[in-house]
PDB file of C-alpha atoms in Angstrom:
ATOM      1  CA  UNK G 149      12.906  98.483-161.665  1.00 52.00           C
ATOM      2  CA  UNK G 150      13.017  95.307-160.005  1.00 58.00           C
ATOM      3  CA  UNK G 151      15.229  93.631-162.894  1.00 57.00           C
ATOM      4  CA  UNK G 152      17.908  96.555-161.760  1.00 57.00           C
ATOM      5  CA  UNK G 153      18.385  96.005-158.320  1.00 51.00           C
ATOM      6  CA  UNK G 154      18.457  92.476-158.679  1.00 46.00           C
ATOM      7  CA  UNK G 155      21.334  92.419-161.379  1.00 46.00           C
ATOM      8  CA  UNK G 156      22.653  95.349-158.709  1.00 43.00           C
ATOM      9  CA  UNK G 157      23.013  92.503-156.115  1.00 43.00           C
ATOM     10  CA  UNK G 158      23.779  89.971-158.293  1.00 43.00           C
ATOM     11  CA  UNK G 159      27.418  92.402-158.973  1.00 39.00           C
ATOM     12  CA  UNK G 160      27.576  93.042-155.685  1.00 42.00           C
ATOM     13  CA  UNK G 161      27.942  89.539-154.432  1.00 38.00           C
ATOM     14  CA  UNK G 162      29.820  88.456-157.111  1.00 39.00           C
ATOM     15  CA  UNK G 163      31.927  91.112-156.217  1.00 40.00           C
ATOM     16  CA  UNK G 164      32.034  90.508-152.931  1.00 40.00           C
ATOM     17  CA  UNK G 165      33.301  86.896-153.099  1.00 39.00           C
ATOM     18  CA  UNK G 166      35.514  87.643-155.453  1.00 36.00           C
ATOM     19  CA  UNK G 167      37.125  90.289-153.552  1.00 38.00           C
ATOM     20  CA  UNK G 168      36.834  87.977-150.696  1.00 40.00           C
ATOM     21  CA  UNK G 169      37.687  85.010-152.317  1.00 41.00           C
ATOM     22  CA  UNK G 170      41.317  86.228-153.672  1.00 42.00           C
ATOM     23  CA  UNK G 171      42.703  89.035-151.946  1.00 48.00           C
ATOM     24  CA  UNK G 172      43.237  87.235-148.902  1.00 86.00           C
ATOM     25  CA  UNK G 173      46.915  85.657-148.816  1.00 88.00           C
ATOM     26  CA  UNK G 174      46.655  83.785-145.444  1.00 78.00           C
ATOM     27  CA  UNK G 175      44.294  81.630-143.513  1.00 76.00           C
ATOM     28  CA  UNK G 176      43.273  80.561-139.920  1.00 76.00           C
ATOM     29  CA  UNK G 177      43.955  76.852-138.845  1.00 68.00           C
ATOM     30  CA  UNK G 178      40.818  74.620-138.181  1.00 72.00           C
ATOM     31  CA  UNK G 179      41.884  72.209-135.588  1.00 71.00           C
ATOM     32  CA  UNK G 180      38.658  70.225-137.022  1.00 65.00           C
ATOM     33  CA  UNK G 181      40.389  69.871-140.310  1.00 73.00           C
ATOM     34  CA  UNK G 182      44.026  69.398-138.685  1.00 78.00           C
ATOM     35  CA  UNK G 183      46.839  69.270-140.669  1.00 86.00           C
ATOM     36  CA  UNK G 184      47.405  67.314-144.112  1.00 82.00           C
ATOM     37  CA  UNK G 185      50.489  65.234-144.311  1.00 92.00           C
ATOM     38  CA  UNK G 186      53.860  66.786-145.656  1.00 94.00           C
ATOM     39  CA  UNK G 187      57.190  66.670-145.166  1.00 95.00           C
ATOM     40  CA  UNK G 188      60.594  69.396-144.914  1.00 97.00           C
ATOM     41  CA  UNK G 189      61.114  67.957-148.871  1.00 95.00           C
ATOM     42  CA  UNK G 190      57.799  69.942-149.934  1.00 94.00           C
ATOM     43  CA  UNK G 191      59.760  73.538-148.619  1.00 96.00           C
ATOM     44  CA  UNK G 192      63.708  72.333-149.156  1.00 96.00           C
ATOM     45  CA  UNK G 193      63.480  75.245-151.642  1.00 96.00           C
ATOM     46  CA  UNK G 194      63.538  77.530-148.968  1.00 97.00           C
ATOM     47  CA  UNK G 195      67.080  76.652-147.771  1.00 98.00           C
ATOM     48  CA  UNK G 196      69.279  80.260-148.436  1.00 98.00           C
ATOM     49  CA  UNK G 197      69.866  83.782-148.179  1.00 98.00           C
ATOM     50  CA  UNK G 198      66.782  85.436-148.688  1.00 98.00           C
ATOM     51  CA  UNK G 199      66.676  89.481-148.256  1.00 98.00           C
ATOM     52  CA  UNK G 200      64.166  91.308-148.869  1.00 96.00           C
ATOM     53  CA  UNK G 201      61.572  94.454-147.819  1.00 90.00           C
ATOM     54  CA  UNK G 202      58.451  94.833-146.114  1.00 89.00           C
ATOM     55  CA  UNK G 203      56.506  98.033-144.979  1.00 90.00           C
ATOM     56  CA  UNK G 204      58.371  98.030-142.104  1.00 91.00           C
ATOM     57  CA  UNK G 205      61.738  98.355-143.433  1.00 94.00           C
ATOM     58  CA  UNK G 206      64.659  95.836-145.106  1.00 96.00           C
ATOM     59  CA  UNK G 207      64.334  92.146-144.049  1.00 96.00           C
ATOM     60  CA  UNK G 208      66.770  89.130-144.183  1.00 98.00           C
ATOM     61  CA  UNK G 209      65.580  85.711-143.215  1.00 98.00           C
ATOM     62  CA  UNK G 210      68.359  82.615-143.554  1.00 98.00           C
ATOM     63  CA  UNK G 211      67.001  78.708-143.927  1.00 98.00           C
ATOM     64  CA  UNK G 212      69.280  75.962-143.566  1.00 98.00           C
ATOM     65  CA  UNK G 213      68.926  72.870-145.203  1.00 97.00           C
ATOM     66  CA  UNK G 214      65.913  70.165-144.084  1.00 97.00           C
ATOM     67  CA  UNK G 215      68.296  67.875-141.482  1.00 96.00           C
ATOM     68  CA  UNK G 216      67.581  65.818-138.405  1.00 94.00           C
ATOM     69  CA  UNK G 217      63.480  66.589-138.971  1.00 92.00           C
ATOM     70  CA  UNK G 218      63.984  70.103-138.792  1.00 97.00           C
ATOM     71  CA  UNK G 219      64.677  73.479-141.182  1.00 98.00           C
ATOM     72  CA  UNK G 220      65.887  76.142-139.232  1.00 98.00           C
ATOM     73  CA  UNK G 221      65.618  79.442-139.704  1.00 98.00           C
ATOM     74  CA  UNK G 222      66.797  83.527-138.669  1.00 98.00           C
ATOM     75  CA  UNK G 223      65.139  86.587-139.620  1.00 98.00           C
ATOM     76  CA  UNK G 224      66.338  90.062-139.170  1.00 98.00           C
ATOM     77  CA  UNK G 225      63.993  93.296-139.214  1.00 97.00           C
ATOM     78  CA  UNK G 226      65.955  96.406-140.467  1.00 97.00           C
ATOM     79  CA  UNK G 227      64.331  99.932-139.745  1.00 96.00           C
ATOM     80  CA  UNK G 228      66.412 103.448-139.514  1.00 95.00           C
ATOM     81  CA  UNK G 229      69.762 100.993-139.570  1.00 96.00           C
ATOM     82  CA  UNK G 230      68.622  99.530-136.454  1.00 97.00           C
ATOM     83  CA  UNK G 231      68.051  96.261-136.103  1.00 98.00           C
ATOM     84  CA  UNK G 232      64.191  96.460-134.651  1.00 97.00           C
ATOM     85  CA  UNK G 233      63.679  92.758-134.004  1.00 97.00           C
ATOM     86  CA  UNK G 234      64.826  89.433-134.495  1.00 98.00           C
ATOM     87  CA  UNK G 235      62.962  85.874-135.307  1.00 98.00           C
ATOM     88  CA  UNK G 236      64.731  82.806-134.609  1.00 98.00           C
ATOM     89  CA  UNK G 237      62.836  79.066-135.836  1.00 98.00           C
ATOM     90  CA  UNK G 238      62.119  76.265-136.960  1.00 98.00           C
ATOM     91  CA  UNK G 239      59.718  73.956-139.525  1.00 98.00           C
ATOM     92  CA  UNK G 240      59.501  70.653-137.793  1.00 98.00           C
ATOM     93  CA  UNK G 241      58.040  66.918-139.200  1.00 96.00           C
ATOM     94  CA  UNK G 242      54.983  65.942-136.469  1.00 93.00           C
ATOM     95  CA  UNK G 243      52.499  63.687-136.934  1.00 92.00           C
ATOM     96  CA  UNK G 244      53.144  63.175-140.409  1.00 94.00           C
ATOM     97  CA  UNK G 245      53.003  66.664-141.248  1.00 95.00           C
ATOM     98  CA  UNK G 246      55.145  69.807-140.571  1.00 96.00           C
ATOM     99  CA  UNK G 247      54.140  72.995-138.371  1.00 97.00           C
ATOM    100  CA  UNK G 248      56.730  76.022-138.120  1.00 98.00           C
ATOM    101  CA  UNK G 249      57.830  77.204-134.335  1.00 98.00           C
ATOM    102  CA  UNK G 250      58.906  80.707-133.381  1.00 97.00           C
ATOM    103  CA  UNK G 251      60.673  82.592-130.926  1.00 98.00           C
ATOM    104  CA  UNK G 252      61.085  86.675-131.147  1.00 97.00           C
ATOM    105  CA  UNK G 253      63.229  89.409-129.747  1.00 98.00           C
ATOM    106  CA  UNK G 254      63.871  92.757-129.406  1.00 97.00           C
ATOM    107  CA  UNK G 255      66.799  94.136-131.176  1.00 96.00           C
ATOM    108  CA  UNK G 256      68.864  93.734-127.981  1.00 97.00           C
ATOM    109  CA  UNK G 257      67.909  89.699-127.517  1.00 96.00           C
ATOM    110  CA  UNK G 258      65.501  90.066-124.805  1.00 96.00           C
ATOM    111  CA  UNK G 259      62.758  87.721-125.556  1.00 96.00           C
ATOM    112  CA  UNK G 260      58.936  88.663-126.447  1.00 96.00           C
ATOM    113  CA  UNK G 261      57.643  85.033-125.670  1.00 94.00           C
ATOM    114  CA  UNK G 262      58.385  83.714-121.746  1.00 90.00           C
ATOM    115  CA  UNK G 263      57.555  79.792-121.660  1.00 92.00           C
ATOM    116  CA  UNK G 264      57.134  78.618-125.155  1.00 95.00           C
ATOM    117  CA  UNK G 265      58.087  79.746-128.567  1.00 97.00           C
ATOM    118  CA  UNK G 266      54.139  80.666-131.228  1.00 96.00           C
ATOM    119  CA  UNK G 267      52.942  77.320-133.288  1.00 96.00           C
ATOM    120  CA  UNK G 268      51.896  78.299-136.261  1.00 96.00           C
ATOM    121  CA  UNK G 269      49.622  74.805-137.863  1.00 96.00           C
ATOM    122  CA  UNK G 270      50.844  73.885-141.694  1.00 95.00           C
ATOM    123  CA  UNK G 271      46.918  73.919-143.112  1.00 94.00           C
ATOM    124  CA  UNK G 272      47.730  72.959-146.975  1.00 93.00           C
ATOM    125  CA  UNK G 273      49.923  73.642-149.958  1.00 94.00           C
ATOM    126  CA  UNK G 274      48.342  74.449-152.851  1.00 94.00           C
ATOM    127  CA  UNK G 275      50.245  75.522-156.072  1.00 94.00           C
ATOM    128  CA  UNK G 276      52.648  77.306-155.114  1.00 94.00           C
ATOM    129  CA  UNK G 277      51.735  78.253-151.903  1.00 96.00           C
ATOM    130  CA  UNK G 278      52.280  76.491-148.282  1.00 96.00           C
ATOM    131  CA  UNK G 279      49.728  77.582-145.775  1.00 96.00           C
ATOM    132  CA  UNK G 280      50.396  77.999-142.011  1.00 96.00           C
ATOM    133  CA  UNK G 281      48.486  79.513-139.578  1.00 95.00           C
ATOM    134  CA  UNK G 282      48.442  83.293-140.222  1.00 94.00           C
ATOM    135  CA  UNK G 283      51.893  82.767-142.447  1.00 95.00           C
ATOM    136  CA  UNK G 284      51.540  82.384-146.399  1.00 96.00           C
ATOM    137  CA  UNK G 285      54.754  81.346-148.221  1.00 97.00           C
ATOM    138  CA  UNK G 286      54.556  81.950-151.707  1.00 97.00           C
ATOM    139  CA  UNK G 287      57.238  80.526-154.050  1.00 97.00           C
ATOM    140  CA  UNK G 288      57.393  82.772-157.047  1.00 97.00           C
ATOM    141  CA  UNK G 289      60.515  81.125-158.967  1.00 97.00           C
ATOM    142  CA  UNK G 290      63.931  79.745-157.617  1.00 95.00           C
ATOM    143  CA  UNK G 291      65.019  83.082-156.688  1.00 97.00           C
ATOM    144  CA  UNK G 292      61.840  85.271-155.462  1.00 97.00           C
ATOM    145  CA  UNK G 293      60.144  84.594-152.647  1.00 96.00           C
ATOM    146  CA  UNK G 294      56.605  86.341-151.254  1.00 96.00           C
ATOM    147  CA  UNK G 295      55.298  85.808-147.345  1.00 96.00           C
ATOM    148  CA  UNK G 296      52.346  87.151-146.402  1.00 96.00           C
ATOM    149  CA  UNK G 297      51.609  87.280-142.608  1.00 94.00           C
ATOM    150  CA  UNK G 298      48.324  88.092-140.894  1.00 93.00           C
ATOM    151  CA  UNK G 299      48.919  90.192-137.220  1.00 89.00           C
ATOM    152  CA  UNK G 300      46.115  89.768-135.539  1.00 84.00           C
ATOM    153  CA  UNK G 301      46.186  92.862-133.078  1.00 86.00           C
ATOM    154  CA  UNK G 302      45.463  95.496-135.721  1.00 87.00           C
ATOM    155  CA  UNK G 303      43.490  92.877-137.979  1.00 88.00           C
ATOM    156  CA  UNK G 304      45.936  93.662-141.141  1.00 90.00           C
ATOM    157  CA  UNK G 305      47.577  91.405-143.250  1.00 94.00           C
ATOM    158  CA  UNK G 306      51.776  92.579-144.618  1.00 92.00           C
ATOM    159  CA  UNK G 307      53.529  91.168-147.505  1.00 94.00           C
ATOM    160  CA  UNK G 308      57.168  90.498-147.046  1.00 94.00           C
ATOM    161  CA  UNK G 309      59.034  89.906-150.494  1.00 96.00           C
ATOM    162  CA  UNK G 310      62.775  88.563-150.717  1.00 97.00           C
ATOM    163  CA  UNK G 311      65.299  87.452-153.232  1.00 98.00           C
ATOM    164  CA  UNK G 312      68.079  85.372-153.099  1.00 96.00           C
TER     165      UNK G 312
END
């Protein structure tokens, strides 16, 4: 009896990490840690046209090229052909690393944020993958692009994917 319920737990935690382990496509930023060094090169592949579909309805999100320490960027939230909101940003080189900068608005331009636009920390590439606070980028191949982004008010994490 005892044998069962331990190989019971033994499932249940591997289980449990597992799940935990690699269905989670974002991550928080550790200011203990900070921020590795990188530069706009590592994401340069982002610069383009990029549409694309979420739960929320049809998305399009525009990247320029890395210039001047910067890669700016526009995204465009499509729901009932209305546009619902817009995103307006940029990836910036500081302190020998990058972070990513955004300001919102409704669909009529009035701002969400007053003083200062969210910081989202760069935390690590790995593969494929470039980490920011809350915001996953996911390069799939030259043309397909995932972003996963965590929203912390309802705890839920949406997957955005685009195409060029």
């Amino acid at each position: 009896m005892k044998n069962s319920t331990t190989k019971k737990f033994i499932l249940f935690v591997v289980f449990f990490i597992t799940y935990v382990g690699f269905s989670q496509n974002t991550i928080q930023y550790n200011d203990e840690k900070g921020s590795p060094s990188a530069t706009l090169d590592d994401l340069k592949w982002l610069a383009g046209n990029w549409k694309g579909i979420s739960p929320y309805g049809v998305c399009q999100e525009n990247w320029d090229e890395p210039s001047g320490k910067t890669m700016m960027f526009c995204f465009k939230m499509i729901s009932d052909n209305k546009v619902t909101f817009y995103e307006f940003g940029q990836i910036i080189e500081k302190d020998k690393s990058i972070e990513m900068q955004i300001r919102h608005f409704s669909g009529d331009l009035k701002p969400w944020e007053n003083d200062k636009p969210e910081i989202f920390k760069f935390i690590k590439k790995e593969g494929n993958r470039f980490y920011f606070d809350g915001i996953t980028y996911e390069k799939i191949d030259t043309n397909t692009l995932n972003v996963y982004v965590y929203f912390e008010e309802s705890k839920e994490e949406i997957k955005f994917s685009f195409t060029k």
